[in-house]
CSV table of C-alpha atoms in Angstrom, one decimal:
chain,number,residue,atom,x,y,z
A,317,MET,CA,0.0,0.0,0.0
A,318,PRO,CA,1.6,3.3,-1.0
A,319,MET,CA,1.4,6.0,1.6
A,320,PRO,CA,1.0,9.7,0.8
A,321,LYS,CA,2.7,12.6,2.5
A,322,THR,CA,1.1,16.0,2.2
A,323,ARG,CA,2.1,19.3,3.6
A,324,GLN,CA,1.3,23.0,3.1
A,325,VAL,CA,4.1,25.0,1.4
A,326,ALA,CA,3.5,28.7,0.4
A,327,GLY,CA,-0.2,28.0,0.2
A,328,ARG,CA,0.2,24.7,-1.7
A,329,ARG,CA,-0.4,21.1,-0.8
A,330,ILE,CA,2.5,18.8,-1.7
A,331,PHE,CA,1.9,15.1,-2.3
A,332,ILE,CA,5.0,12.8,-2.2
A,333,SER,CA,4.4,9.6,-4.2
A,334,TYR,CA,6.6,6.6,-3.5
A,335,CYS,CA,6.5,2.8,-3.2
A,336,HIS,CA,7.3,0.8,0.0
A,337,ALA,CA,10.8,-0.1,-1.3
A,338,ASP,CA,11.8,3.5,-1.4
A,339,TYR,CA,10.5,4.5,2.1
A,340,ALA,CA,13.9,5.4,3.4
A,341,ASP,CA,14.3,7.9,0.5
A,342,ALA,CA,10.9,9.3,1.2
A,343,LEU,CA,12.1,10.0,4.8
A,344,ASN,CA,15.2,11.7,3.6
A,345,LEU,CA,13.2,13.9,1.3
A,346,HIS,CA,10.8,14.7,4.2
A,347,MET,CA,13.5,15.8,6.5
A,348,GLU,CA,14.8,18.3,3.9
A,349,LEU,CA,11.3,19.5,3.1
A,350,GLU,CA,10.5,20.1,6.7
A,351,ALA,CA,13.3,22.6,7.0
A,352,MET,CA,12.1,24.3,3.9
A,353,CYS,CA,8.6,24.6,5.3
A,354,ARG,CA,9.8,26.2,8.4
A,355,ARG,CA,11.9,28.7,6.4
A,356,LEU,CA,8.9,29.6,4.3
A,357,GLY,CA,6.9,30.3,7.4
A,358,ASP,CA,4.3,27.5,7.2
A,359,THR,CA,2.5,26.5,10.4
A,360,ALA,CA,1.9,22.8,9.8
A,361,VAL,CA,3.6,19.8,8.2
A,362,PHE,CA,1.4,16.8,7.3
A,363,LEU,CA,2.8,13.3,7.2
A,364,ASP,CA,1.2,9.9,7.0
A,365,SER,CA,3.6,8.4,9.5
A,366,ARG,CA,3.4,11.2,12.2
A,367,GLY,CA,1.4,14.2,13.1
A,368,ASP,CA,-2.2,15.0,12.3
A,369,SER,CA,-2.3,13.3,8.9
A,370,GLN,CA,-0.9,9.9,10.1
A,371,LEU,CA,-2.9,7.0,8.8
A,372,MET,CA,-4.4,5.1,11.7
A,373,ALA,CA,-5.8,1.6,12.0
A,374,GLY,CA,-9.2,1.4,10.3
A,375,ASP,CA,-8.6,4.4,8.1
A,376,ARG,CA,-9.9,4.1,4.5
A,377,TRP,CA,-6.5,4.7,3.0
A,378,LYS,CA,-7.6,4.6,-0.6
A,379,GLU,CA,-10.1,7.3,0.0
A,380,ARG,CA,-7.5,9.4,1.9
A,381,ILE,CA,-5.0,9.0,-1.0
A,382,ALA,CA,-7.7,9.8,-3.6
A,383,GLU,CA,-8.6,13.0,-1.7
A,384,ALA,CA,-5.0,14.0,-1.6
A,385,LEU,CA,-4.5,13.4,-5.3
A,386,ASP,CA,-7.5,15.6,-6.1
A,387,THR,CA,-6.4,18.5,-3.8
A,388,ALA,CA,-2.6,18.6,-4.1
A,389,ASP,CA,-1.0,21.4,-6.1
A,390,VAL,CA,2.5,19.9,-6.3
A,391,PHE,CA,3.4,16.2,-6.8
A,392,LEU,CA,6.9,14.8,-6.0
A,393,VAL,CA,7.4,11.4,-7.6
A,394,LEU,CA,10.3,9.2,-6.3
A,395,MET,CA,11.0,7.5,-9.6
A,396,SER,CA,12.4,4.0,-9.4
A,397,THR,CA,12.0,0.6,-11.0
A,398,PRO,CA,9.8,-0.7,-8.0
A,399,PHE,CA,7.6,2.4,-8.4
A,400,ILE,CA,6.8,1.9,-12.0
A,401,ALA,CA,6.3,-1.9,-11.3
A,402,SER,CA,3.6,-1.0,-8.7
A,403,GLU,CA,0.1,-1.0,-10.3
A,404,PHE,CA,-1.2,1.4,-7.7
A,405,CYS,CA,1.7,3.8,-8.1
A,406,ARG,CA,1.6,3.7,-11.8
A,407,ASP,CA,-2.1,3.4,-12.7
A,408,VAL,CA,-3.6,5.4,-9.8
A,409,GLU,CA,-1.2,8.0,-8.5
A,410,LEU,CA,0.9,8.7,-11.6
A,411,ARG,CA,-2.2,8.7,-13.8
A,412,ARG,CA,-4.1,11.1,-11.6
A,413,MET,CA,-1.3,13.6,-11.1
A,414,LEU,CA,-0.4,13.7,-14.8
A,415,GLU,CA,-4.1,14.1,-15.8
A,416,ARG,CA,-4.5,17.0,-13.4
A,417,SER,CA,-1.2,18.7,-14.5
A,418,THR,CA,-2.3,18.4,-18.1
A,419,ARG,CA,-5.7,20.0,-17.5
A,420,GLU,CA,-4.8,22.4,-14.6
A,421,HIS,CA,-2.0,24.8,-15.3
A,422,ARG,CA,-1.2,25.5,-11.7
A,423,VAL,CA,-0.5,21.8,-10.9
A,424,ARG,CA,3.2,20.8,-11.0
A,425,VAL,CA,4.6,17.3,-11.2
A,426,ILE,CA,8.3,16.9,-10.3
A,427,GLY,CA,10.1,13.6,-10.8
A,428,ILE,CA,13.1,12.7,-8.6
A,429,ALA,CA,15.3,9.9,-10.0
A,430,LEU,CA,16.5,7.5,-7.3
A,431,HIS,CA,18.7,5.6,-9.8
A,432,GLN,CA,19.3,5.3,-13.5
A,433,LEU,CA,16.1,4.5,-15.4
A,434,ASN,CA,14.2,5.2,-18.6
A,435,LEU,CA,12.1,8.2,-18.0
A,436,ALA,CA,9.9,7.3,-21.0
A,437,ASN,CA,8.5,4.5,-18.9
A,438,PHE,CA,6.8,7.0,-16.6
A,439,PHE,CA,3.8,7.9,-18.8
A,440,VAL,CA,0.0,7.8,-19.1
A,441,ASP,CA,-2.4,8.5,-21.9
A,442,VAL,CA,-4.5,11.6,-21.3
A,443,ASP,CA,-7.3,12.2,-23.8
A,444,GLY,CA,-5.5,10.1,-26.3
A,445,VAL,CA,-2.2,11.9,-25.9
A,446,ARG,CA,0.8,10.3,-24.2
A,447,VAL,CA,2.0,12.4,-21.2
A,448,SER,CA,5.4,11.4,-19.8
A,449,LEU,CA,7.8,12.6,-17.1
A,450,GLU,CA,10.4,12.4,-19.8
A,451,ASP,CA,9.1,15.7,-21.1
A,452,ARG,CA,9.6,17.4,-17.7
A,453,GLN,CA,12.6,18.6,-15.9
A,454,CYS,CA,13.4,15.9,-13.4
A,455,LEU,CA,15.7,16.2,-10.3
A,456,PRO,CA,18.4,16.3,-9.1
A,457,GLN,CA,20.1,18.5,-11.7
A,458,ASP,CA,23.9,18.6,-11.4
A,459,GLN,CA,27.1,18.6,-13.5
A,460,VAL,CA,27.4,15.4,-15.5
A,461,ASP,CA,30.1,14.2,-17.9
A,462,THR,CA,29.2,13.7,-21.5
A,463,ALA,CA,31.1,13.0,-24.7
A,464,ILE,CA,31.3,16.8,-25.4
A,465,GLY,CA,32.4,17.6,-21.8
A,466,PRO,CA,30.6,18.4,-18.5
A,467,ARG,CA,27.1,19.9,-18.7
A,468,LEU,CA,24.1,20.3,-16.5
A,469,GLY,CA,21.9,17.3,-16.5
A,470,LEU,CA,19.9,14.7,-14.5
A,471,LYS,CA,22.1,12.9,-11.9
A,472,PRO,CA,20.1,10.2,-10.1
A,473,ILE,CA,20.6,10.0,-6.3
A,474,SER,CA,22.4,6.6,-6.6
A,475,LEU,CA,25.2,8.2,-8.7
A,476,TRP,CA,26.1,10.6,-5.9
A,477,PRO,CA,29.0,9.4,-3.7
A,478,ASP,CA,28.0,8.3,-0.2
A,479,SER,CA,29.8,11.3,1.2
A,480,ARG,CA,27.5,13.6,-0.7
A,481,LYS,CA,24.1,11.7,-0.4
A,482,ARG,CA,22.9,14.3,2.0
A,483,ASP,CA,24.0,17.0,-0.3
A,484,ALA,CA,22.0,15.4,-3.1
A,485,TRP,CA,18.8,15.6,-1.1
A,486,HIS,CA,19.6,19.2,-0.1
A,487,VAL,CA,20.0,20.1,-3.8
A,488,VAL,CA,16.7,18.3,-4.7
A,489,VAL,CA,14.8,20.4,-2.1
A,490,ALA,CA,16.6,23.6,-3.1
A,491,GLN,CA,15.5,23.0,-6.7
A,492,ILE,CA,12.0,22.2,-5.6
A,493,GLU,CA,11.8,25.4,-3.6
A,494,THR,CA,13.1,27.3,-6.7
A,495,ALA,CA,10.2,25.9,-8.7
A,496,LEU,CA,7.6,26.7,-6.1
A,497,CYS,CA,8.8,30.2,-5.6
A,498,ALA,CA,8.9,30.7,-9.4
A,499,ASP,CA,5.2,29.8,-9.5
A,500,GLY,CA,4.2,32.5,-7.0
A,501,THR,CA,1.0,31.8,-5.1
A,502,PRO,CA,-0.7,35.2,-5.6
A,503,ALA,CA,-0.1,35.0,-9.4
A,504,SER,CA,-1.3,31.5,-9.6
A,505,ALA,CA,-4.5,32.3,-7.7
A,506,ALA,CA,-5.1,35.3,-10.0
A,507,ALA,CA,-4.5,33.2,-13.1
A,508,ALA,CA,-7.0,30.6,-11.9
A,509,GLN,CA,-9.6,33.4,-11.7
A,510,GLY,CA,-8.7,34.8,-15.1
A,511,GLU,CA,-7.0,37.8,-13.7
A,512,ALA,CA,-3.6,39.3,-14.8
A,513,PRO,CA,-0.7,38.6,-12.4
A,514,ALA,CA,0.4,41.4,-10.2
A,515,ALA,CA,3.2,43.7,-11.4
A,516,LEU,CA,6.8,42.7,-10.7
A,517,ALA,CA,7.3,45.6,-8.4
A,518,ALA,CA,4.3,44.7,-6.3
A,519,ALA,CA,5.1,40.9,-6.3
A,520,VAL,CA,8.6,41.2,-4.8
A,521,PRO,CA,9.6,43.5,-1.9
A,522,ALA,CA,11.8,46.3,-3.1
A,523,GLY,CA,15.5,46.1,-2.1
A,524,PRO,CA,17.2,48.9,-0.1
A,525,ALA,CA,17.5,52.2,-1.9
A,526,LEU,CA,21.2,52.4,-2.9
A,527,ALA,CA,22.5,55.1,-5.0
A,528,THR,CA,24.8,54.3,-7.9
A,529,SER,CA,28.5,54.7,-6.9
A,530,TRP,CA,30.5,55.9,-9.9
A,531,LEU,CA,34.2,55.4,-9.4
A,532,PRO,CA,36.6,58.2,-10.5
A,533,TYR,CA,38.9,57.5,-13.3
A,534,LEU,CA,41.6,55.1,-12.1
A,535,CYS,CA,43.8,53.1,-14.4
A,536,ASN,CA,44.5,50.0,-12.2
A,537,ARG,CA,41.4,48.2,-10.9
A,538,SER,CA,42.8,44.8,-10.3
A,539,ASP,CA,42.5,45.1,-6.5
A,540,GLN,CA,39.1,46.8,-6.2
A,541,PHE,CA,37.3,43.7,-4.8
A,542,ASP,CA,37.4,44.2,-1.0
A,543,ALA,CA,34.6,46.8,-1.0
A,544,LEU,CA,32.7,44.8,-3.6
A,545,LEU,CA,32.9,41.6,-1.6
A,546,VAL,CA,31.5,43.4,1.4
A,547,ARG,CA,28.5,44.6,-0.6
A,548,LEU,CA,28.0,41.2,-2.2
A,549,GLY,CA,27.9,39.7,1.3
A,550,GLU,CA,25.2,42.2,2.3
A,551,TRP,CA,23.3,41.4,-0.8
A,552,GLN,CA,23.6,37.7,0.0
A,553,GLY,CA,22.1,38.3,3.4
A,554,ARG,CA,19.0,39.7,1.8
A,555,GLY,CA,18.6,36.5,-0.2
A,556,PHE,CA,19.1,36.0,-3.9
A,557,ARG,CA,15.8,37.6,-4.8
A,558,ARG,CA,17.1,39.2,-8.1
A,559,PRO,CA,20.0,38.8,-10.4
A,560,LEU,CA,22.8,41.2,-9.3
A,561,VAL,CA,23.5,44.1,-11.6
A,562,ALA,CA,27.0,45.5,-11.0
A,563,VAL,CA,27.9,48.7,-13.0
A,564,THR,CA,31.4,50.1,-13.2
A,565,GLU,CA,33.3,52.6,-15.3
A,566,GLY,CA,36.9,52.2,-16.5
A,567,ARG,CA,39.2,51.2,-19.3
A,568,PRO,CA,39.0,47.8,-21.1
A,569,GLU,CA,42.7,46.9,-20.4
A,570,ASP,CA,42.2,47.8,-16.7
A,571,CYS,CA,38.7,46.5,-16.1
A,572,LEU,CA,37.6,43.7,-18.3
A,573,ALA,CA,40.6,41.3,-18.2
A,574,LYS,CA,41.4,41.9,-14.5
A,575,TRP,CA,37.8,41.7,-13.3
A,576,VAL,CA,37.2,38.5,-15.2
A,577,GLU,CA,40.5,37.1,-13.9
A,578,ARG,CA,39.7,37.8,-10.3
A,579,MET,CA,36.1,36.6,-10.6
A,580,ARG,CA,37.3,33.4,-12.2
A,581,LEU,CA,39.7,32.8,-9.3
A,582,LYS,CA,36.5,32.2,-7.3
A,583,GLU,CA,36.7,35.2,-5.0
A,584,ILE,CA,33.2,36.3,-5.8
A,585,ALA,CA,32.0,32.7,-5.6
A,586,ARG,CA,33.6,32.1,-2.2
A,587,CYS,CA,32.1,35.3,-0.8
A,588,LEU,CA,28.7,34.1,-1.8
A,589,GLY,CA,29.0,30.6,-0.5
A,590,PHE,CA,29.8,28.8,-3.8
A,591,ASP,CA,33.4,28.0,-3.1
A,592,HIS,CA,33.0,24.4,-4.1
A,593,THR,CA,31.5,25.1,-7.5
A,594,GLY,CA,33.5,28.0,-9.1
A,595,LEU,CA,32.1,30.5,-11.5
A,596,SER,CA,30.8,29.9,-15.0
A,597,PHE,CA,31.6,32.7,-17.4
A,598,GLY,CA,29.7,34.1,-20.4
A,599,HIS,CA,30.0,37.3,-22.5
A,600,PHE,CA,27.1,39.3,-23.8
A,601,LYS,CA,28.7,40.3,-27.1
A,602,PRO,CA,26.1,42.7,-28.5
A,603,LEU,CA,27.6,45.4,-26.2
A,604,ALA,CA,31.2,44.6,-27.0
A,605,TRP,CA,31.3,47.2,-29.7
A,606,PRO,CA,32.5,48.5,-32.1
A,607,SER,CA,31.6,45.4,-34.2
A,608,LYS,CA,30.0,45.3,-37.6
A,609,ALA,CA,29.3,41.6,-37.1
A,610,VAL,CA,26.8,42.3,-34.3
A,611,ARG,CA,23.9,44.6,-35.1
A,612,LEU,CA,20.6,44.6,-33.2
A,613,SER,CA,17.3,45.2,-35.0
A,614,SER,CA,15.0,45.3,-31.9
A,615,PRO,CA,14.9,44.7,-28.2
A,616,ALA,CA,13.6,41.2,-29.0
A,617,ASP,CA,16.7,40.5,-31.0
A,618,ALA,CA,18.8,41.7,-28.0
A,619,ARG,CA,16.8,39.6,-25.7
A,620,GLN,CA,17.4,36.5,-27.8
A,621,ARG,CA,21.1,37.2,-27.9
A,622,PHE,CA,21.2,37.7,-24.1
A,623,VAL,CA,19.4,34.4,-23.6
A,624,ARG,CA,21.9,32.7,-25.8
A,625,ALA,CA,24.7,34.2,-23.7
A,626,LEU,CA,23.0,32.6,-20.7
A,627,ALA,CA,22.9,29.3,-22.5
A,628,THR,CA,26.6,29.5,-23.4
A,629,ALA,CA,27.5,30.2,-19.8
A,630,LEU,CA,25.4,27.2,-18.7
A,631,GLY,CA,27.5,24.8,-20.8
A,632,PRO,CA,27.6,23.2,-24.2
A,633,ARG,CA,24.1,21.8,-24.1
A,634,PRO,CA,22.2,23.2,-27.1
A,635,LEU,CA,19.1,24.5,-25.4
A,636,ALA,CA,16.5,25.3,-28.1
A,637,THR,CA,13.9,27.6,-26.4
A,638,GLU,CA,13.9,30.4,-24.0
A,639,SER,CA,11.8,28.4,-21.5
A,640,GLU,CA,14.3,25.5,-21.6
A,641,ILE,CA,17.2,27.8,-21.0
A,642,ARG,CA,15.3,29.4,-18.1
A,643,ASP,CA,14.5,26.0,-16.5
A,644,ALA,CA,18.1,24.8,-17.0
A,645,PHE,CA,19.3,27.9,-15.1
A,646,LEU,CA,16.8,27.6,-12.3
A,647,TYR,CA,17.9,24.0,-11.6
A,648,ARG,CA,21.6,24.7,-11.4
A,649,ALA,CA,23.6,25.5,-8.3
A,650,GLN,CA,26.7,27.0,-10.0
A,651,PRO,CA,27.0,30.8,-10.1
A,652,THR,CA,27.2,32.5,-13.4
A,653,LEU,CA,28.9,35.7,-14.5
A,654,LEU,CA,27.8,37.5,-17.6
A,655,TRP,CA,30.2,40.2,-18.6
A,656,VAL,CA,28.7,43.2,-20.6
A,657,ASP,CA,31.4,45.5,-21.9
A,658,CYS,CA,30.2,48.9,-23.3
A,659,LEU,CA,32.7,51.0,-25.2
A,660,GLU,CA,32.5,54.8,-25.0
A,661,VAL,CA,32.3,54.8,-28.8
A,662,SER,CA,29.3,52.5,-28.9
A,663,ASP,CA,26.3,53.6,-30.9
A,664,ALA,CA,23.7,54.9,-28.5
A,665,GLY,CA,20.8,53.4,-30.4
A,666,GLN,CA,22.3,49.9,-30.4
A,667,ALA,CA,23.3,50.3,-26.7
A,668,GLY,CA,19.7,51.2,-25.9
A,669,LEU,CA,18.3,48.2,-27.7
A,670,ALA,CA,20.8,45.9,-25.9
A,671,PHE,CA,19.9,47.2,-22.5
A,672,ASP,CA,16.2,46.9,-23.2
A,673,GLY,CA,16.7,43.2,-24.1
A,674,LEU,CA,19.0,42.5,-21.2
A,675,LEU,CA,16.8,44.1,-18.5
A,676,GLY,CA,13.7,42.6,-20.1
A,677,VAL,CA,15.0,39.1,-19.4
A,678,LEU,CA,15.9,40.0,-15.8
A,679,ALA,CA,12.5,41.5,-15.2
A,680,ASP,CA,10.6,38.6,-16.8
A,681,TRP,CA,12.7,36.0,-14.9
A,682,PRO,CA,12.6,37.3,-11.3
A,683,ASP,CA,13.2,33.8,-10.0
A,684,LEU,CA,16.6,33.3,-11.5
A,685,ASN,CA,18.4,33.9,-8.2
A,686,GLN,CA,16.5,31.7,-5.8
A,687,HIS,CA,19.4,29.3,-5.7
A,688,ALA,CA,21.6,29.9,-8.7
A,689,LEU,CA,23.5,33.2,-8.7
A,690,LEU,CA,23.5,35.4,-11.8
A,691,VAL,CA,25.9,38.4,-11.8
A,692,VAL,CA,25.5,40.8,-14.7
A,693,ALA,CA,28.6,43.0,-14.7
A,694,ILE,CA,28.1,46.0,-16.9
A,695,ASN,CA,31.4,47.8,-17.5
A,696,VAL,CA,30.9,51.2,-19.1
A,697,VAL,CA,34.3,51.9,-20.7
A,698,ARG,CA,35.3,55.6,-20.7
A,699,ALA,CA,37.3,57.3,-23.4
A,700,ALA,CA,41.0,57.8,-22.7
A,701,GLY,CA,40.7,61.5,-22.5
A,702,THR,CA,37.8,61.6,-20.0
A,703,ALA,CA,38.5,64.2,-17.2
A,704,ALA,CA,38.9,63.0,-13.7
A,705,GLY,CA,35.5,62.5,-12.0
A,706,GLU,CA,33.6,63.1,-15.2
A,707,ARG,CA,30.7,60.8,-16.0
A,708,SER,CA,31.2,59.0,-19.3
A,709,ARG,CA,29.0,59.9,-22.2
A,710,LEU,CA,27.5,56.4,-22.5
A,711,ALA,CA,26.9,56.2,-18.7
A,712,GLN,CA,24.8,59.4,-18.8
A,713,MET,CA,22.8,58.0,-21.7
A,714,PHE,CA,22.2,54.8,-19.7
A,715,ASP,CA,20.8,56.5,-16.6
A,716,ALA,CA,17.2,55.4,-17.4
A,717,ALA,CA,18.4,51.8,-18.0
A,718,ILE,CA,20.5,51.8,-14.9
A,719,ALA,CA,17.5,53.0,-12.9
A,720,ALA,CA,15.6,50.1,-14.3
A,721,ALA,CA,18.3,47.8,-13.1
A,722,VAL,CA,18.0,49.2,-9.6
A,723,GLN,CA,14.3,48.3,-9.7
A,724,VAL,CA,15.2,44.8,-10.9
A,725,GLU,CA,17.7,44.1,-8.2
A,726,GLY,CA,17.5,46.9,-5.6
A,727,ALA,CA,21.1,48.0,-6.0
A,728,VAL,CA,23.6,49.0,-8.6
A,729,LEU,CA,27.1,48.5,-7.2
A,730,GLY,CA,30.3,50.4,-7.8
A,731,SER,CA,33.5,49.5,-6.1
A,732,LEU,CA,36.5,51.2,-4.5
A,733,PRO,CA,40.1,50.3,-5.0
A,734,GLU,CA,42.3,48.7,-2.3
A,735,LEU,CA,45.9,49.2,-3.7
A,736,ASP,CA,49.3,49.1,-2.2
A,737,GLU,CA,52.2,51.6,-2.7
A,738,LEU,CA,53.6,49.5,-5.6
A,739,ALA,CA,50.3,50.0,-7.4
A,740,ILE,CA,50.6,53.8,-6.7
A,741,TYR,CA,54.0,53.8,-8.3
A,742,ASP,CA,52.5,52.0,-11.3
A,743,TRP,CA,49.9,54.6,-11.5
A,744,SER,CA,52.4,57.4,-11.5
A,745,MET,CA,54.3,55.9,-14.4
A,746,HIS,CA,51.1,55.5,-16.5
A,747,ASP,CA,51.1,58.3,-19.1
A,748,ASP,CA,47.3,58.5,-19.2
A,749,VAL,CA,46.9,59.4,-15.5
A,750,GLN,CA,50.1,61.3,-14.5
A,751,GLY,CA,48.3,64.7,-14.7
A,752,LYS,CA,45.0,63.5,-13.2
A,753,LEU,CA,46.0,61.2,-10.4
A,754,ALA,CA,46.2,63.7,-7.6
A,755,GLU,CA,42.8,65.1,-8.6
A,756,ASP,CA,41.4,61.5,-8.7
A,757,MET,CA,42.6,61.1,-5.1
A,758,GLU,CA,40.9,64.2,-4.0
A,759,VAL,CA,37.6,63.1,-5.5
A,760,LEU,CA,38.1,59.6,-4.0
A,761,LEU,CA,38.7,61.1,-0.5
A,762,SER,CA,35.6,63.3,-0.8
A,763,ARG,CA,33.5,60.1,-1.4
A,764,LEU,CA,34.9,58.1,1.5
A,765,PRO,CA,32.9,57.9,4.8
A,766,GLN,CA,34.0,60.9,6.9
A,767,ASP,CA,33.6,58.9,10.2
A,768,ARG,CA,36.2,56.3,9.2
A,769,ALA,CA,39.4,58.3,9.6
A,770,THR,CA,41.5,55.2,10.3
A,771,TRP,CA,40.1,53.2,7.4
A,772,SER,CA,42.8,51.7,5.2
A,773,MET,CA,41.2,53.1,2.1
A,774,ARG,CA,41.4,56.6,3.4
A,775,THR,CA,45.1,56.1,4.5
A,776,PHE,CA,45.9,54.8,1.1
A,777,ALA,CA,44.3,57.7,-0.7
A,778,GLU,CA,46.0,60.3,1.4
A,779,LYS,CA,49.4,58.7,0.9
A,780,ALA,CA,48.8,58.5,-2.8
A,781,ARG,CA,47.8,62.1,-3.0
A,782,ASP,CA,50.8,63.3,-1.0
A,783,TRP,CA,53.3,61.1,-2.7
A,784,ILE,CA,52.1,62.3,-6.2
A,785,ARG,CA,52.3,66.0,-5.2
A,786,ALA,CA,55.8,65.5,-3.9
A,787,ALA,CA,57.0,63.7,-7.0
């Protein structure tokens, strides 16, 4: 006799379908789900083996299961060979959940592979059409080796080493939570009544109001990460509610290569708790101008290219549709950096199209950062002759787009340098900044917190200013 487990999560009822042979796995899943329920603020957890929903002697268990199958919003299927061999699991539970998910948009069925198996075997016929779990994203999703290299894919629980079995269940529940949060209870309820979903700004609490921090012109930015890491840590504390949009200004030889180098050395990943995974890297090329090979015709074109950049960062798997790319990103745990490099000589019209497409994806996919981390680093490259402290032409044109990015994430981040005296000497020898460095230091000092007189950043800036004046 299969035994259901139901619980309330974010206004939903979850039904865990499994066979007796997989009872231990059901308990592992339950333990992880229970923690998720507490975190989401639910008041009750319903189980068949304990608590108020426990099946007692004399209970009509088939009626209880039928009622749960008719009222649950989310079905978790522990897929195994014994499960598909069970007539009740296959012909009653699986059939009912796939029928409901086909006819009711709000119902979600999530398969969890316990060992290697043929997903095509998990199917039923609904109104003459074959409906299979093979057509749905099953869990757990992790990096798997293929003939063309590692990529994100289905990695059954049995393939995880014993030392990481608990991690496997943690990943499963994290990916389940991502899917549930992506649905959004208010939006689902409205859709069921034929109403339009609430606006993005109303659906998600706004982040803290942080002003854009534009960095003065500095030639060497290789050690500007301490301040950025602090801000990233604060952002992590708020939860990954939105993709992080980081905006900086600088020169390509001083910004792009060194930022990418430092990020790929896992410093950002470690700060955000992804030290075991590293950082995937992608490049949004439509903004890497001037380039005659890349011309955008519309925001939709830019959106398509941005989504392709996401797919490239995710790995070599050729994901065909935007929804598949979105799902693949939602079920990964590895953080991803997309670098967007804007040259001062960029065509303003093309830049505007690119930003419309980029921000459109971030706004339409507000759930990207529930567990996977997406950092979109927008580097506005200033012309070599830009005066110290002067906003770049392109940055000024992008004020509206940057304001939109603030609405998407709640913060646009700049960074401050943490450089040693050797770096100061390198600056003084740089012909582009010799005449502007002292002024840069004055601007930098004016922007530092006045109540932190002993801060190493202030000490550095004062030494740099005095050393340059005396040179």
